[in-house]
Short mmCIF file of C-alpha atoms (C1' of nucleotides) in Angstrom, two decimals:
data_model
loop_
_atom_site.label_atom_id
_atom_site.label_comp_id
_atom_site.label_asym_id
_atom_site.label_seq_id
_atom_site.Cartn_x
_atom_site.Cartn_y
_atom_site.Cartn_z
CA MET A 1 -24.34 32.04 0.43
CA ILE A 2 -22.12 29.62 1.96
CA ARG A 3 -23.47 26.29 2.99
CA PHE A 4 -22.38 23.33 4.95
CA PHE A 5 -23.15 19.86 5.71
CA ASP A 6 -24.20 19.90 9.26
CA THR A 7 -24.31 16.32 10.91
CA LEU A 8 -26.59 17.03 13.42
CA ARG A 9 -29.11 18.06 11.19
CA GLY A 10 -28.37 15.73 8.32
CA GLU A 11 -28.52 18.12 5.55
CA VAL A 12 -26.40 20.79 3.68
CA VAL A 13 -27.61 23.80 5.35
CA PRO A 14 -27.02 27.65 5.10
CA PHE A 15 -24.09 28.87 7.19
CA GLU A 16 -25.24 31.79 9.18
CA PRO A 17 -22.51 32.61 12.16
CA LEU A 18 -23.88 33.51 15.46
CA VAL A 19 -22.19 36.81 15.41
CA PRO A 20 -22.21 38.25 11.49
CA GLY A 21 -18.87 38.65 10.43
CA GLU A 22 -17.26 36.44 13.11
CA VAL A 23 -17.16 32.61 13.05
CA ARG A 24 -16.02 30.58 16.46
CA LEU A 25 -14.47 27.27 15.64
CA TYR A 26 -13.04 24.35 17.62
CA THR A 27 -11.21 21.60 16.24
CA CYS A 28 -10.62 18.36 17.80
CA GLY A 29 -7.03 17.85 18.50
CA PRO A 30 -4.38 15.30 19.11
CA THR A 31 -4.23 13.17 21.88
CA VAL A 32 -0.57 13.27 22.13
CA TYR A 33 0.71 9.56 22.81
CA ASN A 34 2.18 9.00 19.40
CA TYR A 35 3.23 10.42 16.30
CA ASN A 36 0.21 11.69 13.99
CA HIS A 37 -0.33 9.52 10.86
CA ILE A 38 -1.49 10.65 7.49
CA GLY A 39 -5.06 10.02 8.38
CA ASN A 40 -4.80 12.57 11.38
CA TYR A 41 -3.35 15.10 9.06
CA ARG A 42 -6.22 14.47 6.52
CA ALA A 43 -8.48 15.92 9.18
CA TYR A 44 -6.42 18.94 10.06
CA VAL A 45 -5.88 19.88 6.53
CA PHE A 46 -9.51 19.92 5.86
CA GLU A 47 -10.04 21.86 8.92
CA ASP A 48 -7.35 24.29 7.51
CA LEU A 49 -9.37 24.22 4.07
CA LEU A 50 -12.37 25.09 6.09
CA LYS A 51 -10.96 27.78 8.06
CA ARG A 52 -8.52 29.50 5.11
CA PHE A 53 -11.91 29.84 2.86
CA LEU A 54 -14.10 31.38 5.71
CA VAL A 55 -10.96 33.97 6.29
CA PHE A 56 -11.03 34.18 2.19
CA MET A 57 -14.60 35.07 2.31
CA GLY A 58 -14.08 38.06 4.71
CA TYR A 59 -14.81 36.29 8.31
CA LYS A 60 -12.76 36.94 11.09
CA VAL A 61 -11.93 33.35 12.73
CA VAL A 62 -11.33 32.62 16.10
CA HIS A 63 -9.61 28.89 15.94
CA VAL A 64 -9.32 26.70 19.16
CA MET A 65 -7.75 23.34 18.94
CA ASN A 66 -7.21 21.21 21.89
CA ILE A 67 -4.00 19.03 23.01
CA THR A 68 -5.30 16.22 25.33
CA ASP A 69 -2.19 15.53 27.27
CA VAL A 70 -3.72 13.18 29.78
CA ASP A 71 -5.45 9.98 28.90
CA ASP A 72 -5.48 6.14 29.41
CA LYS A 73 -3.20 5.71 26.65
CA ILE A 74 -0.52 8.12 27.29
CA ILE A 75 -0.38 6.98 31.10
CA ARG A 76 -0.22 3.42 29.57
CA ASP A 77 2.63 4.11 26.69
CA ALA A 78 4.45 6.66 29.26
CA GLY A 79 4.46 4.09 31.86
CA ALA A 80 5.43 1.24 29.61
CA LYS A 81 8.46 3.40 28.58
CA GLY A 82 9.66 4.26 32.15
CA VAL A 83 9.40 8.23 30.88
CA PRO A 84 7.58 10.85 33.11
CA ILE A 85 4.20 12.15 31.29
CA ALA A 86 5.19 15.79 30.97
CA ASP A 87 8.19 14.24 29.01
CA PHE A 88 6.74 11.84 27.15
CA VAL A 89 3.97 14.10 25.64
CA LYS A 90 6.27 16.79 24.84
CA VAL A 91 7.80 14.55 22.46
CA TYR A 92 4.70 14.28 20.31
CA THR A 93 3.39 17.49 20.79
CA ASP A 94 6.37 19.03 19.12
CA ALA A 95 6.35 16.74 16.12
CA PHE A 96 2.33 17.77 16.01
CA PHE A 97 3.21 21.31 15.42
CA GLU A 98 6.39 20.48 13.33
CA GLY A 99 3.57 18.69 11.06
CA LEU A 100 1.03 21.35 10.77
CA ALA A 101 3.82 23.68 9.75
CA ALA A 102 5.25 21.53 7.38
CA LEU A 103 1.45 21.01 5.74
CA ARG A 104 1.40 24.72 5.91
CA ILE A 105 -1.55 24.33 8.17
CA ALA A 106 -2.42 28.04 9.50
CA PRO A 107 -2.00 28.15 13.20
CA ALA A 108 -4.97 28.07 15.79
CA ASP A 109 -5.39 30.97 18.00
CA ARG A 110 -4.97 28.76 20.92
CA TYR A 111 -4.15 25.38 21.78
CA PRO A 112 -5.22 24.60 24.89
CA ARG A 113 -4.02 21.92 27.15
CA ALA A 114 -6.30 19.49 29.13
CA THR A 115 -3.79 19.53 31.96
CA GLU A 116 -4.07 23.30 32.39
CA HIS A 117 -7.58 23.29 32.39
CA ILE A 118 -8.73 20.87 35.42
CA PRO A 119 -10.45 23.70 37.21
CA ASP A 120 -12.77 24.73 34.29
CA MET A 121 -13.68 20.99 34.02
CA VAL A 122 -14.19 20.56 37.66
CA ARG A 123 -16.66 23.59 37.73
CA ILE A 124 -18.51 21.89 34.80
CA ILE A 125 -18.80 18.59 36.78
CA GLN A 126 -20.15 20.33 39.90
CA GLY A 127 -22.52 21.55 37.95
CA LEU A 128 -23.59 18.59 36.55
CA LEU A 129 -23.88 16.86 40.02
CA ALA A 130 -25.80 19.88 41.13
CA LYS A 131 -28.32 19.56 38.51
CA GLY A 132 -28.39 15.90 38.97
CA TYR A 133 -27.01 14.82 35.53
CA ALA A 134 -24.18 13.25 37.02
CA TYR A 135 -23.67 10.55 40.00
CA ARG A 136 -20.87 9.31 41.96
CA LYS A 137 -19.72 5.78 42.10
CA ASP A 138 -16.72 4.65 43.88
CA GLY A 139 -15.03 8.03 43.54
CA SER A 140 -15.49 8.40 40.00
CA ILE A 141 -18.07 10.44 38.62
CA TYR A 142 -20.45 9.64 35.77
CA PHE A 143 -22.84 11.42 33.49
CA SER A 144 -26.44 9.65 33.07
CA ILE A 145 -27.38 9.53 29.79
CA ALA A 146 -30.92 8.47 30.87
CA LYS A 147 -31.35 12.30 32.31
CA PHE A 148 -30.52 13.83 28.89
CA PRO A 149 -33.10 13.29 26.46
CA GLY A 150 -31.52 14.32 23.33
CA TYR A 151 -29.02 11.88 24.06
CA GLY A 152 -28.16 10.14 20.65
CA LYS A 153 -29.26 13.24 18.46
CA LEU A 154 -25.98 13.59 16.77
CA SER A 155 -25.31 9.81 15.99
CA LYS A 156 -28.74 9.28 15.29
CA ILE A 157 -28.18 6.26 18.16
CA LYS A 158 -31.44 5.54 19.97
CA ARG A 159 -30.65 5.04 23.72
CA ASP A 160 -32.85 1.85 24.23
CA GLU A 161 -30.76 0.41 21.31
CA LEU A 162 -27.36 1.08 22.56
CA LYS A 163 -27.15 -1.99 24.50
CA THR A 164 -27.92 -4.52 22.04
CA THR A 165 -26.69 -3.09 18.73
CA SER A 166 -23.04 -2.77 19.81
CA ARG A 167 -20.92 -4.72 17.37
CA ILE A 168 -20.72 -8.18 17.32
CA GLY A 169 -18.12 -9.45 19.98
CA ALA A 170 -18.04 -6.21 21.57
CA ARG A 171 -21.08 -6.49 23.50
CA ILE A 172 -20.95 -4.81 27.08
CA GLU A 173 -22.07 -6.45 29.99
CA ALA A 174 -23.66 -3.83 32.29
CA ASP A 175 -22.16 -5.73 35.24
CA GLU A 176 -18.54 -5.28 33.83
CA TYR A 177 -18.63 -1.73 35.21
CA GLU A 178 -19.29 0.11 38.08
CA LYS A 179 -21.97 2.40 36.61
CA GLU A 180 -25.82 2.40 36.95
CA SER A 181 -25.96 1.90 33.06
CA ALA A 182 -23.39 0.51 30.85
CA GLN A 183 -23.47 3.79 28.39
CA ASP A 184 -22.71 6.21 31.28
CA PHE A 185 -19.42 7.79 30.55
CA ALA A 186 -16.73 8.84 32.83
CA LEU A 187 -16.57 12.64 34.00
CA TRP A 188 -13.99 12.26 36.17
CA LYS A 189 -12.05 9.37 37.35
CA ALA A 190 -11.03 7.85 40.66
CA PRO A 191 -7.51 7.92 41.66
CA LYS A 192 -4.97 4.75 40.64
CA PRO A 193 -1.79 3.92 42.06
CA GLY A 194 0.87 5.18 39.49
CA GLU A 195 -1.38 7.41 37.50
CA PRO A 196 -1.49 11.12 37.35
CA SER A 197 -4.12 12.58 39.99
CA TRP A 198 -5.26 16.31 41.00
CA ASP A 199 -6.66 16.98 44.27
CA THR A 200 -9.84 18.74 43.26
CA ALA A 201 -13.13 19.82 44.98
CA LEU A 202 -14.48 16.83 43.59
CA GLY A 203 -11.86 14.73 45.20
CA PRO A 204 -8.84 13.17 44.04
CA GLY A 205 -8.62 11.82 40.16
CA ARG A 206 -8.36 12.93 36.69
CA PRO A 207 -10.69 13.94 33.95
CA GLY A 208 -12.38 11.74 31.66
CA TRP A 209 -11.83 12.41 27.95
CA HIS A 210 -14.71 14.20 26.81
CA ILE A 211 -15.22 16.91 29.39
CA GLU A 212 -11.97 18.84 28.55
CA CYS A 213 -13.57 19.54 25.13
CA SER A 214 -16.83 21.10 26.79
CA ALA A 215 -14.65 22.87 29.30
CA MET A 216 -12.28 24.31 26.89
CA SER A 217 -14.51 25.18 23.85
CA SER A 218 -16.94 27.00 26.25
CA LYS A 219 -14.12 28.89 28.01
CA TYR A 220 -12.61 30.25 24.90
CA LEU A 221 -15.45 30.47 22.59
CA GLY A 222 -18.57 30.87 24.59
CA GLU A 223 -21.50 27.97 25.65
CA THR A 224 -22.70 28.05 21.83
CA PHE A 225 -20.29 28.64 19.25
CA ASP A 226 -20.57 28.21 15.46
CA ILE A 227 -18.66 25.41 14.15
CA HIS A 228 -16.79 22.00 15.85
CA CYS A 229 -15.00 19.75 13.63
CA GLY A 230 -13.41 16.25 13.92
CA GLY A 231 -13.18 12.98 12.17
CA VAL A 232 -16.28 11.21 11.78
CA ASP A 233 -15.07 8.42 14.35
CA ASN A 234 -15.36 11.33 16.93
CA ILE A 235 -19.32 11.63 16.16
CA PHE A 236 -20.15 8.86 18.64
CA PRO A 237 -19.31 8.88 21.54
CA HIS A 238 -16.85 11.70 21.80
CA HIS A 239 -19.08 14.53 20.22
CA GLU A 240 -22.39 12.87 21.51
CA ASN A 241 -21.06 13.04 24.93
CA GLU A 242 -19.87 16.91 24.61
CA ILE A 243 -23.28 17.82 23.38
CA ALA A 244 -24.91 15.87 26.63
CA GLN A 245 -22.49 17.53 29.11
CA SER A 246 -22.23 20.72 27.64
CA GLU A 247 -26.04 21.44 27.10
CA ALA A 248 -26.99 20.14 30.44
CA PHE A 249 -24.88 22.15 32.28
CA SER A 250 -25.62 25.47 30.30
CA GLY A 251 -29.00 24.87 29.11
CA LYS A 252 -27.78 26.38 25.97
CA PRO A 253 -27.31 24.77 22.46
CA PHE A 254 -23.66 23.67 22.16
CA VAL A 255 -22.77 24.29 18.65
CA ARG A 256 -24.66 25.35 15.26
CA ASN A 257 -22.51 23.49 12.96
CA TRP A 258 -21.06 19.89 13.33
CA LEU A 259 -18.74 19.16 10.48
CA HIS A 260 -16.81 15.76 10.09
CA CYS A 261 -14.44 14.69 7.91
CA HIS A 262 -14.34 11.02 6.68
CA HIS A 263 -11.25 8.82 7.09
CA LEU A 264 -8.24 8.16 4.78
CA ILE A 265 -7.58 4.48 4.01
CA VAL A 266 -4.53 3.38 2.39
CA ASP A 267 -4.59 1.15 -0.95
CA GLY A 268 -8.02 0.49 -0.36
CA GLU A 269 -7.73 -0.60 3.20
CA LYS A 270 -7.99 0.85 6.49
CA MET A 271 -4.73 1.77 8.04
CA ALA A 272 -3.73 -0.55 10.74
CA LYS A 273 -0.67 -0.94 12.56
CA SER A 274 -0.29 -4.60 11.77
CA LYS A 275 -0.47 -3.61 8.01
CA GLY A 276 2.54 -1.35 8.35
CA ASN A 277 0.41 1.56 6.28
CA GLN A 278 -0.05 3.88 9.01
CA TYR A 279 2.47 6.39 7.37
CA THR A 280 3.64 9.33 9.34
CA LEU A 281 5.17 12.52 7.73
CA ALA A 282 8.33 10.98 8.40
CA ASP A 283 7.65 7.99 6.68
CA LEU A 284 6.41 9.84 3.62
CA ALA A 285 9.53 12.19 3.91
CA ALA A 286 11.89 9.50 3.75
CA ARG A 287 10.49 8.29 0.46
CA GLY A 288 11.27 11.75 -0.89
CA ILE A 289 7.58 12.77 -0.69
CA SER A 290 7.16 16.78 -0.22
CA PRO A 291 4.79 18.10 2.50
CA VAL A 292 3.15 20.36 -0.04
CA ALA A 293 2.31 17.34 -2.52
CA LEU A 294 0.89 15.58 0.56
CA ARG A 295 -1.17 18.46 1.52
CA PHE A 296 -2.51 19.00 -2.15
CA LEU A 297 -3.68 15.23 -2.19
CA LEU A 298 -5.17 15.34 1.17
CA LEU A 299 -7.02 18.66 0.15
CA GLY A 300 -8.34 17.18 -3.18
CA THR A 301 -10.99 14.76 -2.25
CA HIS A 302 -14.06 16.06 -0.54
CA TYR A 303 -13.89 16.01 3.20
CA ARG A 304 -17.11 13.81 3.19
CA LYS A 305 -15.73 11.28 1.07
CA VAL A 306 -13.40 8.46 2.05
CA LEU A 307 -9.99 9.38 0.72
CA ASN A 308 -7.86 6.54 -0.74
CA PHE A 309 -4.19 7.30 -0.18
CA THR A 310 -1.95 5.58 -2.72
CA PHE A 311 1.57 6.48 -4.00
CA GLU A 312 0.60 6.87 -7.58
CA ALA A 313 -1.95 9.48 -6.17
CA VAL A 314 0.91 11.49 -4.42
CA ASP A 315 2.54 11.15 -7.75
CA GLN A 316 -0.54 12.91 -9.24
CA ALA A 317 -0.66 15.44 -6.55
CA LYS A 318 3.03 16.48 -6.89
CA ALA A 319 2.52 17.04 -10.70
CA ALA A 320 -0.70 19.19 -10.35
CA VAL A 321 1.09 21.35 -7.67
CA GLN A 322 3.90 21.82 -10.13
CA ARG A 323 1.49 22.81 -12.70
CA ILE A 324 0.50 25.90 -10.48
CA GLN A 325 3.91 26.70 -9.09
CA ASP A 326 5.41 26.67 -12.58
CA PHE A 327 2.72 29.13 -13.71
CA ALA A 328 3.54 31.32 -10.64
CA TYR A 329 7.36 30.98 -11.57
CA GLU A 330 6.34 31.96 -15.51
CA LEU A 331 4.23 35.19 -14.06
CA ASP A 332 7.49 36.01 -11.68
CA HIS A 333 10.42 35.30 -14.29
CA ARG A 334 9.00 35.97 -17.86
CA ALA A 335 9.92 39.65 -19.53
CA PHE A 336 6.18 40.88 -20.41
CA PRO A 337 5.87 43.45 -22.54
CA GLU A 338 4.82 47.09 -21.04
CA GLY A 339 1.11 48.00 -21.31
CA ALA A 340 -2.20 48.07 -19.35
CA ALA A 341 -4.18 45.19 -18.10
CA GLY A 342 -6.41 44.17 -20.90
CA PRO A 343 -10.46 42.97 -20.64
CA ASP A 344 -9.18 39.48 -21.78
CA VAL A 345 -7.13 39.05 -18.35
CA SER A 346 -9.45 41.12 -16.30
CA ARG A 347 -12.54 38.91 -17.44
CA LEU A 348 -10.47 35.60 -16.93
CA VAL A 349 -9.78 36.46 -13.30
CA ALA A 350 -13.27 37.69 -12.31
CA GLU A 351 -14.72 34.46 -13.90
CA SER A 352 -12.17 32.27 -11.97
CA ASP A 353 -12.58 33.89 -8.87
CA ARG A 354 -16.35 33.77 -9.10
CA LYS A 355 -16.16 29.97 -10.05
CA PHE A 356 -13.74 29.40 -7.09
CA ARG A 357 -15.62 31.15 -4.32
CA GLN A 358 -19.37 29.41 -5.70
CA GLY A 359 -17.68 26.23 -5.71
CA LEU A 360 -16.09 26.24 -2.07
CA SER A 361 -19.11 27.85 -0.81
CA ASP A 362 -21.28 24.88 -1.59
CA ASP A 363 -20.14 22.62 1.54
CA LEU A 364 -16.27 23.17 0.44
CA ASN A 365 -16.67 21.65 -3.03
CA ILE A 366 -12.82 21.27 -3.34
CA ALA A 367 -13.32 19.98 -7.12
CA ALA A 368 -15.01 22.78 -8.33
CA GLY A 369 -12.62 25.11 -6.48
CA LEU A 370 -9.76 23.48 -8.00
CA THR A 371 -11.34 23.80 -11.66
CA ALA A 372 -11.55 27.33 -11.29
CA ALA A 373 -7.99 27.63 -10.19
CA PHE A 374 -6.98 25.50 -12.98
CA GLU A 375 -8.92 27.57 -15.24
CA LEU A 376 -7.28 30.52 -14.58
CA VAL A 377 -3.55 28.55 -15.37
CA ARG A 378 -4.96 27.19 -18.51
CA GLU A 379 -6.41 30.16 -19.88
CA ALA A 380 -3.56 32.59 -18.71
CA ASN A 381 -1.10 30.38 -20.13
CA ALA A 382 -2.94 30.31 -23.57
CA LEU A 383 -2.90 33.85 -23.53
CA ILE A 384 0.68 34.14 -22.61
CA ALA A 385 1.46 31.66 -25.47
CA ARG A 386 -0.30 34.26 -27.74
CA ASN A 387 1.49 37.06 -26.63
CA ALA A 388 -1.31 38.97 -25.03
CA VAL A 389 -0.35 39.49 -21.56
CA GLY A 390 1.37 42.61 -20.78
CA LYS A 391 2.89 43.68 -17.48
CA ALA A 392 -0.12 45.05 -15.92
CA ASP A 393 -2.12 41.47 -17.10
CA ALA A 394 0.56 39.71 -15.44
CA GLU A 395 0.40 41.76 -12.08
CA VAL A 396 -3.36 41.06 -12.38
CA LEU A 397 -2.81 37.21 -12.73
CA LYS A 398 0.05 37.36 -9.98
CA ALA A 399 -2.65 38.84 -7.66
CA ALA A 400 -5.36 36.75 -8.61
CA LEU A 401 -3.32 33.29 -7.91
CA ARG A 402 -1.81 34.45 -4.84
CA SER A 403 -5.42 35.17 -3.50
CA PHE A 404 -6.47 31.69 -4.35
CA ASP A 405 -3.25 30.40 -2.74
CA ARG A 406 -4.57 32.22 0.46
CA VAL A 407 -6.87 28.71 0.69
CA LEU A 408 -4.69 26.55 -1.05
CA ALA A 409 -1.42 27.24 0.00
CA VAL A 410 0.44 25.40 -2.33
CA LEU A 411 2.74 28.01 -3.89
CA PRO A 412 6.47 28.43 -2.82
CA GLU A 413 6.74 30.82 0.35
CA ALA A 414 9.85 33.12 -0.50
CA LYS A 415 11.33 33.77 -3.90
CA ASP A 416 14.81 35.17 -4.70
CA GLU A 417 16.46 31.93 -3.64
CA THR A 418 20.12 32.40 -4.42
CA LEU A 419 21.82 29.05 -6.17
CA PRO A 420 24.96 27.89 -4.54
CA ALA A 421 27.97 29.58 -6.25
CA ASP A 422 29.21 26.37 -7.36
CA LEU A 423 26.15 25.57 -9.37
CA ALA A 424 25.64 29.04 -10.58
CA ALA A 425 29.27 28.70 -12.03
CA LEU A 426 27.98 25.49 -13.57
CA ILE A 427 25.05 27.55 -15.44
CA ASP A 428 27.74 29.99 -16.52
CA GLU A 429 29.80 27.46 -18.20
CA ARG A 430 26.93 25.81 -19.94
CA GLU A 431 26.16 29.18 -21.51
CA ARG A 432 29.51 29.34 -22.79
CA VAL A 433 29.99 25.94 -24.16
CA ARG A 434 26.37 26.38 -25.71
CA SER A 435 27.22 29.25 -27.54
CA ALA A 436 30.31 27.56 -28.47
CA ARG A 437 27.79 24.70 -29.48
CA ASP A 438 29.28 22.01 -27.32
CA PHE A 439 26.25 20.52 -26.64
CA LYS A 440 27.61 17.46 -25.10
CA ARG A 441 29.07 19.26 -22.35
CA ALA A 442 26.11 21.15 -22.23
CA ASP A 443 23.86 18.27 -21.38
CA GLU A 444 26.30 16.53 -18.95
CA ILE A 445 26.14 20.12 -17.09
CA ARG A 446 22.01 19.93 -17.15
CA ASP A 447 22.41 16.17 -15.79
CA VAL A 448 24.65 17.58 -12.87
CA LEU A 449 22.11 20.25 -12.25
CA LEU A 450 19.27 18.06 -12.08
CA SER A 451 21.03 15.50 -9.84
CA ARG A 452 20.98 18.64 -7.19
CA GLY A 453 17.41 19.20 -7.82
CA ILE A 454 17.87 22.17 -10.40
CA VAL A 455 16.11 22.16 -13.81
CA LEU A 456 17.44 24.47 -16.33
CA GLU A 457 15.13 26.02 -18.99
CA ASP A 458 16.16 27.68 -21.87
CA THR A 459 13.72 30.49 -22.99
CA ARG A 460 14.04 33.36 -25.58
CA ASP A 461 14.86 35.86 -22.51
CA GLY A 462 17.70 33.48 -21.55
CA VAL A 463 18.33 30.62 -19.22
CA ARG A 464 16.55 30.13 -16.05
CA TRP A 465 16.49 27.48 -13.35
CA LYS A 466 13.90 26.28 -10.86
CA ARG A 467 14.39 23.67 -7.77
CA VAL A 468 12.21 20.38 -8.29
CA ARG A 469 11.36 18.24 -5.28
CA GLN A 470 11.77 14.44 -6.07
"C1'" G B 1 -28.26 -5.70 13.45
"C1'" G B 2 -28.25 0.11 13.67
"C1'" C B 3 -26.24 4.72 11.27
"C1'" G B 4 -23.41 6.57 7.11
"C1'" C B 5 -20.27 7.13 2.63
"C1'" G B 6 -19.39 5.32 -2.27
"C1'" G B 7 -19.27 2.69 -7.20
"C1'" U B 8 -18.23 8.13 -13.38
"C1'" A B 9 -12.30 7.09 -18.77
"C1'" C B 10 -6.00 3.93 -17.24
"C1'" C B 11 -5.50 6.77 -12.40
"C1'" C B 12 -7.59 10.71 -9.02
"C1'" A B 13 -12.31 13.26 -9.07
"C1'" A B 14 -16.74 17.14 -10.23
"C1'" G B 15 -21.53 16.74 -12.24
"C1'" U B 16 -28.02 14.98 -8.74
"C1'" G B 17 -33.69 15.89 -14.78
"C1'" G B 18 -32.22 18.74 -20.84
"C1'" C B 19 -27.00 22.51 -24.63
"C1'" U B 20 -21.07 18.70 -27.20
"C1'" A B 21 -20.49 14.34 -19.35
"C1'" A B 22 -16.13 19.73 -15.28
"C1'" G B 23 -11.16 19.71 -13.72
"C1'" G B 24 -6.04 17.47 -12.64
"C1'" G B 25 -2.41 13.52 -13.86
"C1'" A B 26 -1.14 9.38 -17.03
"C1'" G B 27 -0.76 8.46 -22.65
"C1'" A B 28 -0.67 9.61 -28.26
"C1'" G B 29 -0.13 13.15 -31.90
"C1'" G B 30 1.61 18.23 -33.39
"C1'" U B 31 3.78 23.58 -32.37
"C1'" C B 32 8.24 25.65 -30.12
"C1'" U B 33 13.74 24.10 -28.86
"C1'" G B 34 20.57 22.15 -30.50
"C1'" C B 35 18.66 18.21 -27.58
"C1'" A B 36 15.13 19.16 -23.53
"C1'" A B 37 12.00 21.81 -19.97
"C1'" A B 38 7.86 24.73 -19.70
"C1'" A B 39 3.58 26.03 -22.05
"C1'" C B 40 0.23 25.90 -26.16
"C1'" C B 41 -2.88 23.15 -29.94
"C1'" U B 42 -5.41 18.33 -31.16
"C1'" C B 43 -7.19 13.40 -29.70
"C1'" G B 44 -9.16 10.81 -25.48
"C1'" A B 45 -15.79 7.78 -21.65
"C1'" U B 46 -22.39 7.00 -27.70
"C1'" U B 47 -21.33 6.49 -21.74
"C1'" C B 48 -21.70 7.07 -15.84
"C1'" G B 49 -21.92 -0.87 -11.03
"C1'" C B 50 -26.18 -4.44 -12.97
"C1'" C B 51 -31.50 -4.89 -14.00
"C1'" G B 52 -36.24 -3.00 -13.98
"C1'" G B 53 -39.59 1.43 -13.64
"C1'" U B 54 -41.20 6.91 -13.97
"C1'" U B 55 -40.85 11.03 -17.82
"C1'" C B 56 -40.95 13.90 -23.97
"C1'" G B 57 -36.07 13.51 -21.65
"C1'" A B 58 -31.75 10.17 -16.33
"C1'" G B 59 -25.39 9.56 -14.54
"C1'" U B 60 -28.87 12.92 -12.12
"C1'" C B 61 -35.89 10.57 -9.58
"C1'" C B 62 -37.94 5.61 -7.73
"C1'" G B 63 -37.80 0.22 -6.95
"C1'" G B 64 -34.54 -4.13 -6.52
"C1'" C B 65 -29.69 -6.09 -6.88
"C1'" C B 66 -24.00 -6.69 -6.63
"C1'" C B 67 -19.86 -4.89 -4.84
"C1'" G B 68 -16.25 -1.97 -1.82
"C1'" C B 69 -15.44 1.25 2.73
"C1'" G B 70 -16.33 3.51 7.45
"C1'" C B 71 -18.67 4.44 12.39
"C1'" C B 72 -21.02 1.77 16.41
"C1'" U B 73 -17.18 3.42 24.33
"C1'" C B 74 -12.63 6.37 24.38
"C1'" C B 75 -9.10 5.52 16.51
"C1'" A B 76 -8.84 11.98 12.84
#
RNA sequence: GGCGCGGUACCCAAGUGGCUAAGGGAGAGGUCUGCAAAACCUCGAUUCGCCGGUUCGAGUCCGGCCCGCGCCUCCA
């Protein structure tokens, strides 16, 4: 049985999708006004783990992730640069998708854009007006949270405390706003000069932030769907407001399971532009950090815990990934004796598979999952060292490792990589001088290859090479 | 002030009442090797932020305290 922590209920609960065997998943995507930093990607990697695990467990997953391509910051920053919004947004949207691919995040089924769903949002806002949940004020339309009794149920905030419990220094004076209540939020914003505006049945203007997710999730996943994810910072106000809008409009429960990922900090401190620790993938690439090592690092801390990013932890993640990759390499390249699969390997594979499933089924306990995966690696290596693994065993182990990797996604994609001719020639030369016992020259060649990212291993079956990332 | 997460070996990180406190990294010793690499074997917390309490028994439950971090109107 799979169990997840549900933010709304505040406890770990059995996971039961609305339609057996199928999971409808909505994950909050980026607002494309800047390059994503590793904190953003932590959330996406967590969602990838969730989705890959569900697929691994046999579910069909329909995954939708929004792209917010109109909002205050986009308008502000595009304006400051003097760039058309469409061009401005494209740069960061493209970078976002590159980042997903680099981190081996399995693509969603759809990436709906806010600007392409204005009519869907208008329809919901019209409905909310008709039902009395929304009101007009100076060309804008607001949602009245007083009309929605369940307001605050996700974030555990009591409506009457909202006014007084705001962070010190950030209190909101009701009269600064043109709303009936300071806590009401905008569904539709009146047009302003220089801002994008749509002419709709509501009048001219642009959508508020929250309404897009209500519109696009219900359009593609239904008015009630299984899982909605995001960072903890989205709990309030974003997801709280989504619930209010969606449930007020449809009269049905919006989401069955809310999963929120905690934040990433760097060297024990919150990321901040002023601290210069808001790393992007490009920043890390410039330091020679491979995306797969980063993926493993982001994956390795349970999603409901704060992840402390350090460069030491990156090195450790890299070493751990290397261990798994080396094991796969061994299975692919070692000359195993002929023979049928033996009971030791079968038992090992069955046991680690059981632990892997059981671990991740427990609210995505990734540590338990990784323990199972490393158990397979360690025990199989021990059997190999004792010469107890035949060809058929190796195939069974390979299949098991590939199976885990459907979730972890850290193994090299394609093999059969060919070595540049000059490097291949060097390896041949080294073999010649080695048999002539000219070890000085042999070691020189090894150093040359290492500087090109190639490690040589002399085995009983001959020399072999592999690539290492710096 | 409200809501929430966490303090377990040098580092990362499981474990939520009971066999010898997972796993990974780093480290030490050994096997193998021309030397390496990889792999394997061995070692590594009498102890789980601190103080009380409950219990035959607590890292695990209860109370108190200390420390770190996050969210509280648009930041994943």
